[in-house]
Every structure is written in C-alpha cells, then in structure tokens.
mmCIF file of C-alpha atoms and ligand atoms in Angstrom:
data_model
loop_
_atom_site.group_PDB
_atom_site.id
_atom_site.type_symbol
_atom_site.label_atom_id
_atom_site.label_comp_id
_atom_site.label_asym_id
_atom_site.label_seq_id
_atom_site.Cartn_x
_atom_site.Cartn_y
_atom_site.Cartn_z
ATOM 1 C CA UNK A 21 16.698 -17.675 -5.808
ATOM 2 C CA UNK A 22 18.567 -15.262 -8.122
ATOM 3 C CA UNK A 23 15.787 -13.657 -9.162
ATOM 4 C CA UNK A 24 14.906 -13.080 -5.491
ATOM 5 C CA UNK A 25 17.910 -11.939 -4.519
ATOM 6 C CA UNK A 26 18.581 -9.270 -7.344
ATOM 7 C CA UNK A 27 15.352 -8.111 -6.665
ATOM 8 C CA UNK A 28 16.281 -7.084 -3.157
ATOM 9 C CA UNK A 29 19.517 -6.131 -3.081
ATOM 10 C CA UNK A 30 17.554 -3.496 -5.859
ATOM 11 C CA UNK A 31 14.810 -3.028 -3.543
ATOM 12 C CA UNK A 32 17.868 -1.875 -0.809
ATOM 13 C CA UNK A 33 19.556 0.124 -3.352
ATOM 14 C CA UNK A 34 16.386 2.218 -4.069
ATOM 15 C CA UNK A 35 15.378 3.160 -0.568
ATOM 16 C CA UNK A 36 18.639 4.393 0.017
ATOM 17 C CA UNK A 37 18.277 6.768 -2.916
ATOM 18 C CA UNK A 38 15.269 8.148 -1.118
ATOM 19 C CA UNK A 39 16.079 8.069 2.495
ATOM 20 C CA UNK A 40 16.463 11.304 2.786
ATOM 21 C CA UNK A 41 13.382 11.806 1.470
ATOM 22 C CA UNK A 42 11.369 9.338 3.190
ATOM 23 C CA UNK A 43 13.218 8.821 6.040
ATOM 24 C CA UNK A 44 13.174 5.347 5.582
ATOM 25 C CA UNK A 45 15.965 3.442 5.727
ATOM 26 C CA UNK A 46 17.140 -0.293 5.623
ATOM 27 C CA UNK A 47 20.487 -2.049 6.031
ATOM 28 C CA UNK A 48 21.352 -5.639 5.564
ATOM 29 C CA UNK A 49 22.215 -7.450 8.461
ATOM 30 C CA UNK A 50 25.186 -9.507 7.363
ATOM 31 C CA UNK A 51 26.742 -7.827 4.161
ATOM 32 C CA UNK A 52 26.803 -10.808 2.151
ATOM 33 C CA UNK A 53 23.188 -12.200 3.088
ATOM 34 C CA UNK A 54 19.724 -10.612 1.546
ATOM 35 C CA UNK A 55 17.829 -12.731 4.325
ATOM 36 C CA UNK A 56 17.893 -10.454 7.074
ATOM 37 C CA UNK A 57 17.412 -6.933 7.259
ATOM 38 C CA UNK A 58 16.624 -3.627 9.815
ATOM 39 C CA UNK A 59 14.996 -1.216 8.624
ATOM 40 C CA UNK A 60 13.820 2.080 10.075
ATOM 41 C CA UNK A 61 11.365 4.730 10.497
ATOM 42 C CA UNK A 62 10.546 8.117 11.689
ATOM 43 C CA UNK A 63 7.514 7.343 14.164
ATOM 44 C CA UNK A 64 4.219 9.433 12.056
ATOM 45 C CA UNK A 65 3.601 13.215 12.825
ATOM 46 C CA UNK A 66 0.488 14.145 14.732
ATOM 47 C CA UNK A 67 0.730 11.145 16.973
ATOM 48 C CA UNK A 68 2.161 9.637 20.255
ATOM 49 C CA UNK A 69 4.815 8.408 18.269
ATOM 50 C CA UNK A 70 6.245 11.553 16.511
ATOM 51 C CA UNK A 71 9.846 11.984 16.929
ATOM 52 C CA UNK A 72 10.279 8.527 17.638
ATOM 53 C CA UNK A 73 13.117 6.327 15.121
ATOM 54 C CA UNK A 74 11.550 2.756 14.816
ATOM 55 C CA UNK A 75 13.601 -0.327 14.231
ATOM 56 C CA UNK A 76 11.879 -2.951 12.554
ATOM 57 C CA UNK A 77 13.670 -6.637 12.079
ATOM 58 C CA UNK A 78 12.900 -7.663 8.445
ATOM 59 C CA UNK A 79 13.629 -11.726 7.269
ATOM 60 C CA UNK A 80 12.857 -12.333 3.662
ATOM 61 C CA UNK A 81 11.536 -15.719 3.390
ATOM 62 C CA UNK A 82 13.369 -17.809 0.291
ATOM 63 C CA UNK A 83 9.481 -17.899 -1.446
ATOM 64 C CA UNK A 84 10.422 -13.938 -1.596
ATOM 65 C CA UNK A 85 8.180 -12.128 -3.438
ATOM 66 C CA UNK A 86 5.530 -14.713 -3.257
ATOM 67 C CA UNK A 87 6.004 -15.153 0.410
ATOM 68 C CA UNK A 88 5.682 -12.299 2.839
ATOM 69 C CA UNK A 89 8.015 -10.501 4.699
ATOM 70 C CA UNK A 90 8.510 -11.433 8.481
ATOM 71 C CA UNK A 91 8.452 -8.242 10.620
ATOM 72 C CA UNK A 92 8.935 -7.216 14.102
ATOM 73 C CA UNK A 93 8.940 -4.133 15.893
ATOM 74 C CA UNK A 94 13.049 -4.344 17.469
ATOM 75 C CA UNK A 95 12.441 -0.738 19.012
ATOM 76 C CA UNK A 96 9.902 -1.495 21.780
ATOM 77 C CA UNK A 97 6.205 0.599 21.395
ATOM 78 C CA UNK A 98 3.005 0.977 22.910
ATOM 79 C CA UNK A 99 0.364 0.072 20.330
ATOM 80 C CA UNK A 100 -2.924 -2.300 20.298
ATOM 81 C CA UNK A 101 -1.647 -4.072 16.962
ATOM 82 C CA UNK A 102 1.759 -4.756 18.518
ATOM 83 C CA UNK A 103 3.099 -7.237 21.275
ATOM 84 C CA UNK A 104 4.455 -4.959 23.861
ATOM 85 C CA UNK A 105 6.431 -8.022 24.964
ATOM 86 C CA UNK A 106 7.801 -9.251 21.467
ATOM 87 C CA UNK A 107 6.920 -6.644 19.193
ATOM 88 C CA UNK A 108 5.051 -8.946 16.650
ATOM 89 C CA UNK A 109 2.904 -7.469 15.082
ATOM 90 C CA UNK A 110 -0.770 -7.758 13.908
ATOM 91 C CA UNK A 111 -1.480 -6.826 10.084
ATOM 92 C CA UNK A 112 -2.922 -8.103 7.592
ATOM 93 C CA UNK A 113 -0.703 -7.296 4.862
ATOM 94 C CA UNK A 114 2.029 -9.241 6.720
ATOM 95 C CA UNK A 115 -0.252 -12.495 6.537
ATOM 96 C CA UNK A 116 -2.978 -13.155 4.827
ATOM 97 C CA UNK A 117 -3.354 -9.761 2.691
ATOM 98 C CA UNK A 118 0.250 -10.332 1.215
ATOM 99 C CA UNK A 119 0.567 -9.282 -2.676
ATOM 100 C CA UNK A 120 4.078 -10.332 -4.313
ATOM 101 C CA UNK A 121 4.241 -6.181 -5.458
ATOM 102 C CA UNK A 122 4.832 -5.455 -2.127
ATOM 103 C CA UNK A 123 8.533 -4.295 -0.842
ATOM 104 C CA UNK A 124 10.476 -3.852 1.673
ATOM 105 C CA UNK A 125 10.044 -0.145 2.184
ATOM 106 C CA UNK A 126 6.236 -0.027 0.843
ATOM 107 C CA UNK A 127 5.713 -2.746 4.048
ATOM 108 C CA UNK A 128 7.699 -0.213 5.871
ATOM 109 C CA UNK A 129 5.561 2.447 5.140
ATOM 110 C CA UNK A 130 2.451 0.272 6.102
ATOM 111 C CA UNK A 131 4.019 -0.220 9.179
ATOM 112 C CA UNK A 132 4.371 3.464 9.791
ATOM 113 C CA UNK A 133 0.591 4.127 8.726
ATOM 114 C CA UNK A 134 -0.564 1.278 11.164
ATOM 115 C CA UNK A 135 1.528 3.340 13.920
ATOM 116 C CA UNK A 136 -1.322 6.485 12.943
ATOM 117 C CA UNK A 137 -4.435 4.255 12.156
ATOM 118 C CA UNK A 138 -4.516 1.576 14.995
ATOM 119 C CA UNK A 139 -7.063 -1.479 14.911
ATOM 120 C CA UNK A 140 -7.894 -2.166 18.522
ATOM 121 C CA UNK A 141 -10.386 -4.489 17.117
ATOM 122 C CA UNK A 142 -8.091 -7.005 16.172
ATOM 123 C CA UNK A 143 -5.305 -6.558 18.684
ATOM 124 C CA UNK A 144 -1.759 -8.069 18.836
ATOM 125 C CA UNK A 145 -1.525 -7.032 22.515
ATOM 126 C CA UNK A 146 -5.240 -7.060 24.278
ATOM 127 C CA UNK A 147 -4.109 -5.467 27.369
ATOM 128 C CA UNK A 148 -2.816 -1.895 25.310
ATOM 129 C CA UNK A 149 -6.074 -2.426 23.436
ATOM 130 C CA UNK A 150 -7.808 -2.178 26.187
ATOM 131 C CA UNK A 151 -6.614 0.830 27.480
ATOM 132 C CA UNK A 152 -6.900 2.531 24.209
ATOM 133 C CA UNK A 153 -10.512 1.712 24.110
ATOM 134 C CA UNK A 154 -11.248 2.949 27.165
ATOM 135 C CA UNK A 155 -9.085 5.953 27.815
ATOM 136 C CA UNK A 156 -7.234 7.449 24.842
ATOM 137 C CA UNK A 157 -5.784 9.956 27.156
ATOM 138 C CA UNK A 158 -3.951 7.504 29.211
ATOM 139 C CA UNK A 159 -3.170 5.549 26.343
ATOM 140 C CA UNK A 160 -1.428 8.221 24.719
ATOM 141 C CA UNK A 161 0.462 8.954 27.692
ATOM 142 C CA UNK A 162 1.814 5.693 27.734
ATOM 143 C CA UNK A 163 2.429 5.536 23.625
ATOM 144 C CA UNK A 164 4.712 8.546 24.136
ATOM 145 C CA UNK A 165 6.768 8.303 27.139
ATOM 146 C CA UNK A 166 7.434 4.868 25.259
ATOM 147 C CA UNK A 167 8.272 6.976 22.486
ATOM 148 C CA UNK A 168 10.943 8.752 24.143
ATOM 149 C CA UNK A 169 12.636 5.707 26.239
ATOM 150 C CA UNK A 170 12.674 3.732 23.642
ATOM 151 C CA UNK A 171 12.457 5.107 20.481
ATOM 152 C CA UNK A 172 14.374 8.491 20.998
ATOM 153 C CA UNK A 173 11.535 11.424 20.883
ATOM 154 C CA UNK A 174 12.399 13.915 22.628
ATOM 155 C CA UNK A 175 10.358 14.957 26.248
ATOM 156 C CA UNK A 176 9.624 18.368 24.587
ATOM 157 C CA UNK A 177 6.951 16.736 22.565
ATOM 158 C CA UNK A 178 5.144 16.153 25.658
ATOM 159 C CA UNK A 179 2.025 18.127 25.874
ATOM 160 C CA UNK A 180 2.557 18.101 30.164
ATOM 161 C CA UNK A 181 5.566 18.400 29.566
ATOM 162 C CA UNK A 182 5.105 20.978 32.534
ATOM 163 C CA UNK A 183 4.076 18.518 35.242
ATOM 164 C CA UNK A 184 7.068 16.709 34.175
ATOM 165 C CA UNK A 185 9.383 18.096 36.829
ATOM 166 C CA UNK A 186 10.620 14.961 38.920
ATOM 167 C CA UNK A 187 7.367 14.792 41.360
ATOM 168 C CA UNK A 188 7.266 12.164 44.658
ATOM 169 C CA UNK A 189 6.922 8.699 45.032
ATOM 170 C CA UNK A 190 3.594 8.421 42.953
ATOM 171 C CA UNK A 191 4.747 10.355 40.004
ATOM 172 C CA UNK A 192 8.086 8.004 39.637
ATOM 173 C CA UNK A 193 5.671 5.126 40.152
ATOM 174 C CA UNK A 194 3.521 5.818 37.756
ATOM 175 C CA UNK A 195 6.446 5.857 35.115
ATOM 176 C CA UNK A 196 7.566 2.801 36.430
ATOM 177 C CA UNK A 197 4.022 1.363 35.523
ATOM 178 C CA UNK A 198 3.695 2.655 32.112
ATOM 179 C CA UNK A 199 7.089 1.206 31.169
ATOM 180 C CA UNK A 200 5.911 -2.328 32.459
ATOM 181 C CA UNK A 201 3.174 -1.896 30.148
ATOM 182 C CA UNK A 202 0.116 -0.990 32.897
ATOM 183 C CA UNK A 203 -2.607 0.476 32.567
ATOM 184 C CA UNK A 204 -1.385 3.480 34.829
ATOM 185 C CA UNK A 205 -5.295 4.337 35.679
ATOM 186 C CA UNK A 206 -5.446 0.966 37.637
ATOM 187 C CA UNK A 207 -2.141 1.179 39.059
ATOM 188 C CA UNK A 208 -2.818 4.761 39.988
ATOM 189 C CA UNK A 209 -6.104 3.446 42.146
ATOM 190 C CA UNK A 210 -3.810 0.736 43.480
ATOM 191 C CA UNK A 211 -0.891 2.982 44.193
ATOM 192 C CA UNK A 212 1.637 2.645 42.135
ATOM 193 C CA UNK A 213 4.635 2.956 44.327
ATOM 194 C CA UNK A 214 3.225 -0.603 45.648
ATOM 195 C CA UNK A 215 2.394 -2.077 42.260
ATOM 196 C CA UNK A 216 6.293 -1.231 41.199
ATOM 197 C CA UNK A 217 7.740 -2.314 44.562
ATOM 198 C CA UNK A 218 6.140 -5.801 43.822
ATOM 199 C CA UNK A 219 7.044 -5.554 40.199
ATOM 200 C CA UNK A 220 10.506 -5.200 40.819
ATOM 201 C CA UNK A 221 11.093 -8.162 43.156
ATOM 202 C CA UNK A 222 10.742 -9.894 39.589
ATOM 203 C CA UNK A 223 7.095 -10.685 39.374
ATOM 204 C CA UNK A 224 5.203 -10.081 36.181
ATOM 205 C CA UNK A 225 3.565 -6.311 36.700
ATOM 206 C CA UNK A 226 0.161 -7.374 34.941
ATOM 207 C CA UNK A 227 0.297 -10.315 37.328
ATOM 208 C CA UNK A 228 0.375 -8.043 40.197
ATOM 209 C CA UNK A 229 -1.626 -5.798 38.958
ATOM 210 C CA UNK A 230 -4.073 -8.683 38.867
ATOM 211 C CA UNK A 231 -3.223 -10.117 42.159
ATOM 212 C CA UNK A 232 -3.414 -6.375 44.067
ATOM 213 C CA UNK A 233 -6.896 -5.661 42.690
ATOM 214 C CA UNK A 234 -7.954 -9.658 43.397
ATOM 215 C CA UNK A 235 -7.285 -9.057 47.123
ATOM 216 C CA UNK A 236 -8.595 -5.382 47.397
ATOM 217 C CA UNK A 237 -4.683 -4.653 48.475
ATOM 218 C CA UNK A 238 -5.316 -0.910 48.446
ATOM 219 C CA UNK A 239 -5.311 2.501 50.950
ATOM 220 C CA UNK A 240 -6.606 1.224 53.956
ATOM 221 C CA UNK A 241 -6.959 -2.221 53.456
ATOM 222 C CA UNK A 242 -3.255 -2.966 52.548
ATOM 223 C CA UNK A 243 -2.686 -3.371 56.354
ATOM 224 C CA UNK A 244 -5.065 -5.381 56.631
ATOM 225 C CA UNK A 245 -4.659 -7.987 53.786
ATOM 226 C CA UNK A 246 -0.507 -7.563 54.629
ATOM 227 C CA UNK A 247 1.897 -8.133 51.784
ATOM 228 C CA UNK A 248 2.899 -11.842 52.907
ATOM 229 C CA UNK A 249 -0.665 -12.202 51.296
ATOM 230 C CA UNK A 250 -0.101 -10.735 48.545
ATOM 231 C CA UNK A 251 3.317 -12.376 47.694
ATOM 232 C CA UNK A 252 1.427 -16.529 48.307
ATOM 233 C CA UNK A 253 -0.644 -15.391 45.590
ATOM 234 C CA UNK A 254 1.600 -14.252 43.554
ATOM 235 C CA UNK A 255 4.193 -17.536 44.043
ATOM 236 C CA UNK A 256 1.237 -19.405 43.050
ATOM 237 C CA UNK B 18 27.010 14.963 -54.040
ATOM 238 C CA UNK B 19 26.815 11.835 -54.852
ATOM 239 C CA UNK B 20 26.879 8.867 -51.960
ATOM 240 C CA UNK B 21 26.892 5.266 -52.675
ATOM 241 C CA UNK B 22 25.989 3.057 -50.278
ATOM 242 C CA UNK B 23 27.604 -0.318 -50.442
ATOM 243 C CA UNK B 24 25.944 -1.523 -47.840
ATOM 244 C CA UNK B 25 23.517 -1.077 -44.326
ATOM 245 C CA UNK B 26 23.470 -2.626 -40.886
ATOM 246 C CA UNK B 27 19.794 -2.349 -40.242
ATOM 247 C CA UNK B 28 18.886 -1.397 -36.059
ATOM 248 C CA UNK B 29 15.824 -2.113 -35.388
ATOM 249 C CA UNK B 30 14.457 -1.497 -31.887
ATOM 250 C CA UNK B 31 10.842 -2.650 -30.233
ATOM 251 C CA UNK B 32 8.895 -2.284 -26.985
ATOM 252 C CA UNK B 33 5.654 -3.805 -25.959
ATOM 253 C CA UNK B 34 2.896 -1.352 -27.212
ATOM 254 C CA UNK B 35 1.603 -0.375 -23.682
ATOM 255 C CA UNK B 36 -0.827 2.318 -24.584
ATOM 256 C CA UNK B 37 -2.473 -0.211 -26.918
ATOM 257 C CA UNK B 38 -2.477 -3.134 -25.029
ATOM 258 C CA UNK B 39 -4.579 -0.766 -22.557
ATOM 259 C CA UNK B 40 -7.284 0.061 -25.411
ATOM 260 C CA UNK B 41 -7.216 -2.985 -26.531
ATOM 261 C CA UNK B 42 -8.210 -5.185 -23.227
ATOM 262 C CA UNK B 43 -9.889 -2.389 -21.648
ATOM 263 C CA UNK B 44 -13.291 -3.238 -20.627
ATOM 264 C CA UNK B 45 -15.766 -0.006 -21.176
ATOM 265 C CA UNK B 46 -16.434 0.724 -17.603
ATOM 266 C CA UNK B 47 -12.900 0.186 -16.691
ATOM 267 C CA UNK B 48 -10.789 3.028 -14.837
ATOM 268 C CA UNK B 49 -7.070 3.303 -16.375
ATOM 269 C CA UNK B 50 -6.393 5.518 -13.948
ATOM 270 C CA UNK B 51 -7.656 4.036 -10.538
ATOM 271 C CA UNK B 52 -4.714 3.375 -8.068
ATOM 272 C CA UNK B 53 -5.870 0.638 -6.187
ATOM 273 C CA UNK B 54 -3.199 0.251 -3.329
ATOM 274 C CA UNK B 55 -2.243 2.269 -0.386
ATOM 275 C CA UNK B 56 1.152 2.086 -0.997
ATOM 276 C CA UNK B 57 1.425 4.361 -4.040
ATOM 277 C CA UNK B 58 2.064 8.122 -2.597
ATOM 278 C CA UNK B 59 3.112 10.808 -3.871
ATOM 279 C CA UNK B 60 6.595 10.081 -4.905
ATOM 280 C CA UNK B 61 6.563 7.910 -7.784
ATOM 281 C CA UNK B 62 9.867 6.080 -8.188
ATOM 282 C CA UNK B 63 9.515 6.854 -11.843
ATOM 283 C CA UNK B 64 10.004 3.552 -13.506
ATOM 284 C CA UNK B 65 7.437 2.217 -11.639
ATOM 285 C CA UNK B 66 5.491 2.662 -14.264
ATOM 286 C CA UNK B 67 7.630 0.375 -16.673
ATOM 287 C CA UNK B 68 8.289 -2.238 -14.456
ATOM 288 C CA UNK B 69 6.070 -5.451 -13.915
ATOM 289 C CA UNK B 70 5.272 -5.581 -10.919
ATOM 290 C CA UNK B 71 6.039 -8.982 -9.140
ATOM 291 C CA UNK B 72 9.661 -9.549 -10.729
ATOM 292 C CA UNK B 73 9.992 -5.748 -10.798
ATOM 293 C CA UNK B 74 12.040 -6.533 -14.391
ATOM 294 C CA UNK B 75 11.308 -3.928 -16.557
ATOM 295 C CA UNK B 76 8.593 -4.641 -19.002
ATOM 296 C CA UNK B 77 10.291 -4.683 -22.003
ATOM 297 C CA UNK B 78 12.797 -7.108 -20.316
ATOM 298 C CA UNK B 79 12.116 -10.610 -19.638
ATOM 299 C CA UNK B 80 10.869 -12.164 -16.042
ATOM 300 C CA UNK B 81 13.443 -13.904 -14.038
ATOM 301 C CA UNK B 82 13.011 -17.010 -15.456
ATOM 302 C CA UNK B 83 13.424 -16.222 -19.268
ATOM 303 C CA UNK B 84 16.706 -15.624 -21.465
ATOM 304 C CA UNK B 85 14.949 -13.252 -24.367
ATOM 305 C CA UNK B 86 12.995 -10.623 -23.919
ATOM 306 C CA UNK B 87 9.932 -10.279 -26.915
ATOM 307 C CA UNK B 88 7.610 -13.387 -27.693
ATOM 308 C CA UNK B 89 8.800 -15.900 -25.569
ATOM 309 C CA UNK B 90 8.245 -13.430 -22.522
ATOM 310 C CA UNK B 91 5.115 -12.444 -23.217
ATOM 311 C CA UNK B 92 2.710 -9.660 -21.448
ATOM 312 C CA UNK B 93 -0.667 -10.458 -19.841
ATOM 313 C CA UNK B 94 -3.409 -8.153 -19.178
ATOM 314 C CA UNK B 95 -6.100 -8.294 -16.460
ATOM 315 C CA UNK B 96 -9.468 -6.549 -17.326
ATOM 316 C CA UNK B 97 -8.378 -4.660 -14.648
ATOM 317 C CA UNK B 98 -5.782 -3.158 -16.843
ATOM 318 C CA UNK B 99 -3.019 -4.499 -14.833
ATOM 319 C CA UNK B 100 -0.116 -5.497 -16.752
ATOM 320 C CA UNK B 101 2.576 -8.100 -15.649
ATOM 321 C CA UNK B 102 5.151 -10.860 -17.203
ATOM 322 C CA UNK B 103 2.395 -13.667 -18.471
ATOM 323 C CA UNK B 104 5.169 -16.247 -16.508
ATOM 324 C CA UNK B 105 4.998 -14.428 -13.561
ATOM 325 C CA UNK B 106 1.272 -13.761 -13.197
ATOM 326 C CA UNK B 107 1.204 -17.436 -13.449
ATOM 327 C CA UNK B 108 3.912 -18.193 -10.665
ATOM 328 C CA UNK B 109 1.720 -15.964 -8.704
ATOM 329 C CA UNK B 110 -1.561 -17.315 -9.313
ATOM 330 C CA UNK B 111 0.043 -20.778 -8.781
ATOM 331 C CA UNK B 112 0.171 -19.391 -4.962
ATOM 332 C CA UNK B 113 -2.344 -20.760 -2.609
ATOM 333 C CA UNK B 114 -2.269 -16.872 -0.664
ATOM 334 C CA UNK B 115 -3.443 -15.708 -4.520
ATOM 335 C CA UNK B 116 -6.554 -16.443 -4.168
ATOM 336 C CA UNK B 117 -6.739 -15.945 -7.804
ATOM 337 C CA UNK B 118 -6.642 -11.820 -6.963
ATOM 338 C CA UNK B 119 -4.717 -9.623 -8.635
ATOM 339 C CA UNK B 120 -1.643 -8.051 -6.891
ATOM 340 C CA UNK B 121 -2.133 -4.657 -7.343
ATOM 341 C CA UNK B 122 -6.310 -4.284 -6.541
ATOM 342 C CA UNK B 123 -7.293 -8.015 -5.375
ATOM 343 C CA UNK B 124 -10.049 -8.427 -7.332
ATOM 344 C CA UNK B 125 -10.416 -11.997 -9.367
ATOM 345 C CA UNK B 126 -7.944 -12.074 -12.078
ATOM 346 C CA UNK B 127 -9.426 -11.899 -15.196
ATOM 347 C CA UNK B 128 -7.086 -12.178 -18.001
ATOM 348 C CA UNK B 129 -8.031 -9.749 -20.578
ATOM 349 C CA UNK B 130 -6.360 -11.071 -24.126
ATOM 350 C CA UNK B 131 -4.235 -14.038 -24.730
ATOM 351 C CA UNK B 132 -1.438 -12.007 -24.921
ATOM 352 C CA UNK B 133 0.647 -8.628 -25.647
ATOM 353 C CA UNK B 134 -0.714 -6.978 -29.000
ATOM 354 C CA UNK B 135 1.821 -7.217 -32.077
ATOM 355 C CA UNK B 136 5.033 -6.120 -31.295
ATOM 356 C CA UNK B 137 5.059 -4.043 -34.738
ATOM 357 C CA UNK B 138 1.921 -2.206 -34.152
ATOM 358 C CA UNK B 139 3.303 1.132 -34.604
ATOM 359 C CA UNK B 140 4.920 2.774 -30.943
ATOM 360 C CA UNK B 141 3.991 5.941 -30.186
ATOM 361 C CA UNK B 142 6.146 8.882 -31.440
ATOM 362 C CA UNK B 143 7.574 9.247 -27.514
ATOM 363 C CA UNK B 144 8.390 5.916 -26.593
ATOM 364 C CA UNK B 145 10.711 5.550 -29.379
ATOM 365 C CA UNK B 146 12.366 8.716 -28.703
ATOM 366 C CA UNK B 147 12.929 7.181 -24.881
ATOM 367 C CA UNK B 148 14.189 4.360 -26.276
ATOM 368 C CA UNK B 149 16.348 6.198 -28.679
HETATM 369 ZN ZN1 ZN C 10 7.656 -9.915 -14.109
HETATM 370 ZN ZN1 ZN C 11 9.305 -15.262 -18.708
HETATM 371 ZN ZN1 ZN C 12 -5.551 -5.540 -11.189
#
C-alpha cells in the first residue's frame, strides 16, 4: 500500500509540472486520499471535440499498479466507445490490455487519442456507433454541439456556424434531439418538434424515437394514428 | 611540500552497469532502440529513462519492497532489452492480466540473464560524473 501510494501522489506531482505543457491536469478528490481522482483534458485538435475541457473520474484500485485504473468520462460526450448515458468507457487498455507502467496521465492521454481514433467496431454506446457508421456528417454534428454544452468549446468552432442563427421550431428541435442523444437524421424524418414534445413529457427519446417510427407517426399520418396512440405504446 | 596522510575515509559510489547489461543480454536481432508503446511522445520526462518501470523507483534504488539497494535488489533483463526490479517483474508476472507479457511491448517475457552484470564492471566515464 505504501508503495502504491508514493507512487501516485508522484505520479500527481509530475503532471502538474507539465500541465501547462500538456494540458493535462489531475487533482485528488479528497486531499488526504490517493483513491480518487479528476483529471482533465483539452478535447484533441482537428476533431469534433476541439476546444472541449474533458473531465474524467479516475479510482485507483488498492492492486494499483497491477490493477487498472477505473475511468469514466464525468463531462458528458458523443463518442461510439463511450456510454452517452454513463460515460463508461470502452478500451482496452482500461481492461484487459492493462500494463502496471501505465499512469495516470499516460491513461489520460489514451483517453484523449481514443477521442481522435474511435472504434465503432467495438462500441460502448451502439446507438452513437451507429450513426457514426452511417453518416459521419451527422455524427459530427452531434460530437460537437456536445462539445460546446457540455464540455465548453466554443460555437465559433462550428463549421455552420452560419446557419446557427436561432431558426423555427425544427431547428430548436433538432438540438433538442442531438442532446438526447438521437440520431437527428431519423428525428428529422419524424419531425423533431414531435419527437422532443414526447421526449419531454419524461419518456426515454430513443424509446420514442422507436415508438414514432413503429407506428409510421409522421406528416400526414400523425392525424391519423393520433398521439393517444402513440403515448399506450409508449406506457407499455 | 610535504603532506602526510594519517589517514582516509574511502567513498565509494556504484550504479547498475546499464549500457552493459544491454550488450550483454541483447539478443543479435534485437532493437535497443524500438519504443514499443503509444504512450511515449515526444516529451520525455527525463528520468524515465532511469526509472523501472512498474515501481517507477529509480533503478539504482531498490523496489518497494526492499530496504538496500545493490544485490539484494537485483535487475532483470528481458531479451527484449527491457529492464525492471527482478522483485517486481515477478509481482507482475505473478498477475493473472500478465499473461506472462512484458509491460512495456507485451511480448512473452523472456528473461535474458539471471541477473544484473557485476556491479564493479567498470561505469562509463558519464554516469559517474552524474552520479558525482
Ligand atoms: Zn521496480
Ligand atoms: Zn526488491
Ligand atoms: Zn519488453
């Protein structure tokens, strides 16, 4: 345990010599613990993510360095190899790849890579996969207006940022429906001012989403199908 | 001048011969220089280089578990070249999630010689400068 412990309280010491470099960072949680630990990271250039600060929650298990770390994306982000939900994450490094040279801030940097080089082959979060496999431009979309709600990147960074002047009903909707983690395109088709009215009486949006598209509750047909349809199946 | 010396207070200091270790276990075909991990970038916290790397103690110091540096520490080489505390190589390797691999490239763990070469093989000129 001592041995574990001096190792990362010189582990914490280091990275903060090189923050500013690096712009890494990690902080104990409690001052007088080396269990738990947040540690951060300036989202990669060249990506959705850029400008972004992401808060990881670090736990050092008492097997420390033999162990591996526990990590989990705090800051919410859209990414195949993270739960959009719980931000665990998928990597192998983290589980089955662990090597006892490994540190805190060289499994921060891995973390920061993954954010660059996703595996949508071996997702955390199937439903972000999915999108990324089949439309990269609305997955990037998505990956980095969650950058700047969440994470702190600022609009500018926004290649349309021109169409970003507040448009109608649709335009809000859509931003409701990337934030709930939709695939926009679908909720688009559906309409997403409907998808997010649904959404926010408290049902899960990928339910809806999923309930909407079961029923054909779209354009034309939403009169005829009638919401009180639409909200059975989604008590169900 | 004359001095007389009545008497001395010998210093001696030692490090593990690195360099030699390196010919000595090195396999023909072997790369000294091949950085196996993705982790290693450009900025190289500059005693990473001296340091073992699962205790993170420097070489020359002893692993977490040991009092005295020297002999009853000793070094153990892979025939990938890697170099780390023989005890905590072990503690690894003891691991189910080793796999037998080595930390730094995860290929099988070979061990290379029985142990560190002679302590008094001579050091190179610039190590005992550092030291110094
Ligand atoms: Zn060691
Ligand atoms: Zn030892
Ligand atoms: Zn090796």
């Amino acid at each position: 345990m001592a041995s574990r412990n001096k190792r990362l309280a010189r582990e914490v010491a280091d990275c903060q010599k090189d923050s500013s470099k690096s712009g890494i960072t990690i902080r104990l949680v409690h001052p007088d613990s080396l269990d738990k630990f947040v540690g951060t990271f300036p989202g990669p250039q060249g990506t959705p993510y850029e400008g972004g600060t992401y808060e990881i929650e670090i736990e050092a298990p008492e097997g420390y360095p033999f162990q591996p770390l526990k990590m989990r994306f705090i800051t919410k982000v859209y990414h195949p190899n993270v739960s959009s939900q719980s931000g665990f994450i998928c990597l192998d490094i983290l589980k089955t790849s662990w090597s006892p040279v490994f540190t805190l801030r060289t499994c921060l940097v891995s973390l920061q890579s993954l954010l660059s080089t996703p595996e949508p082959n071996d997702p955390q979060d199937a439903e972000v996969a999915k999108v990324y496999l089949t439309s990269r431009e609305r997955f990037d979309e998505t990956a980095r207006y969650w950058a700047q709600v969440y994470a702190g990147a600022p609009s500018s960074t926004s290649p349309n940022g021109a169409s970003e002047s507040e448009g109608g009903e649709d335009k809000q909707g859509r931003r409701a429906a990337q934030l709930a983690g939709i695939d926009w395109g679908i909720a688009d088709e559906l309409g997403a001012p409907w998808v997010v009215r649904f959404a926010e009486m408290g049902f899960e949006p990928r339910k809806v989403v999923e309930v909407l598209q079961l029923l054909n509750y779209r354009a034309d047909n939403r009169e005829r199908v009638g919401h009180e349809a639409v909200l059975e199946r989604l008590f169900s | 001048m004359k001095i007389t010396i009545n008497n001395y207070h010998a210093i001696a200091l030692w490090r593990w011969n690195l360099k030699a270790g390196l010919q000595q276990h090195q396999p023909a075909n072997a790369q000294p220089t091949a950085e196996g991990e993705e982790e290693e970038e450009e900025e190289d916290d500059d005693d990473d280089d001296d340091v073992c790397g699962i205790c993170r103690v420097a070489y020359d110091g002893c692993c977490p578990d040991c009092k005295t540096p020297g002999d009853e520490c000793p070094l153990i080489w892979g025939e990938c070249t890697h170099v780390f505390h023989m005890h905590c190589i072990i503690k690894w390797l003891d691991t189910e999630s080793s796999k037998q691999q080595c930390p730094m490239d995860r290929r099988p763990w070979v061990t290379a010689g029985a142990a560190a070469p002679p302590p008094d093989a001579p050091p190179a000129p610039r190590q005992a400068a550092r030291v110094a």
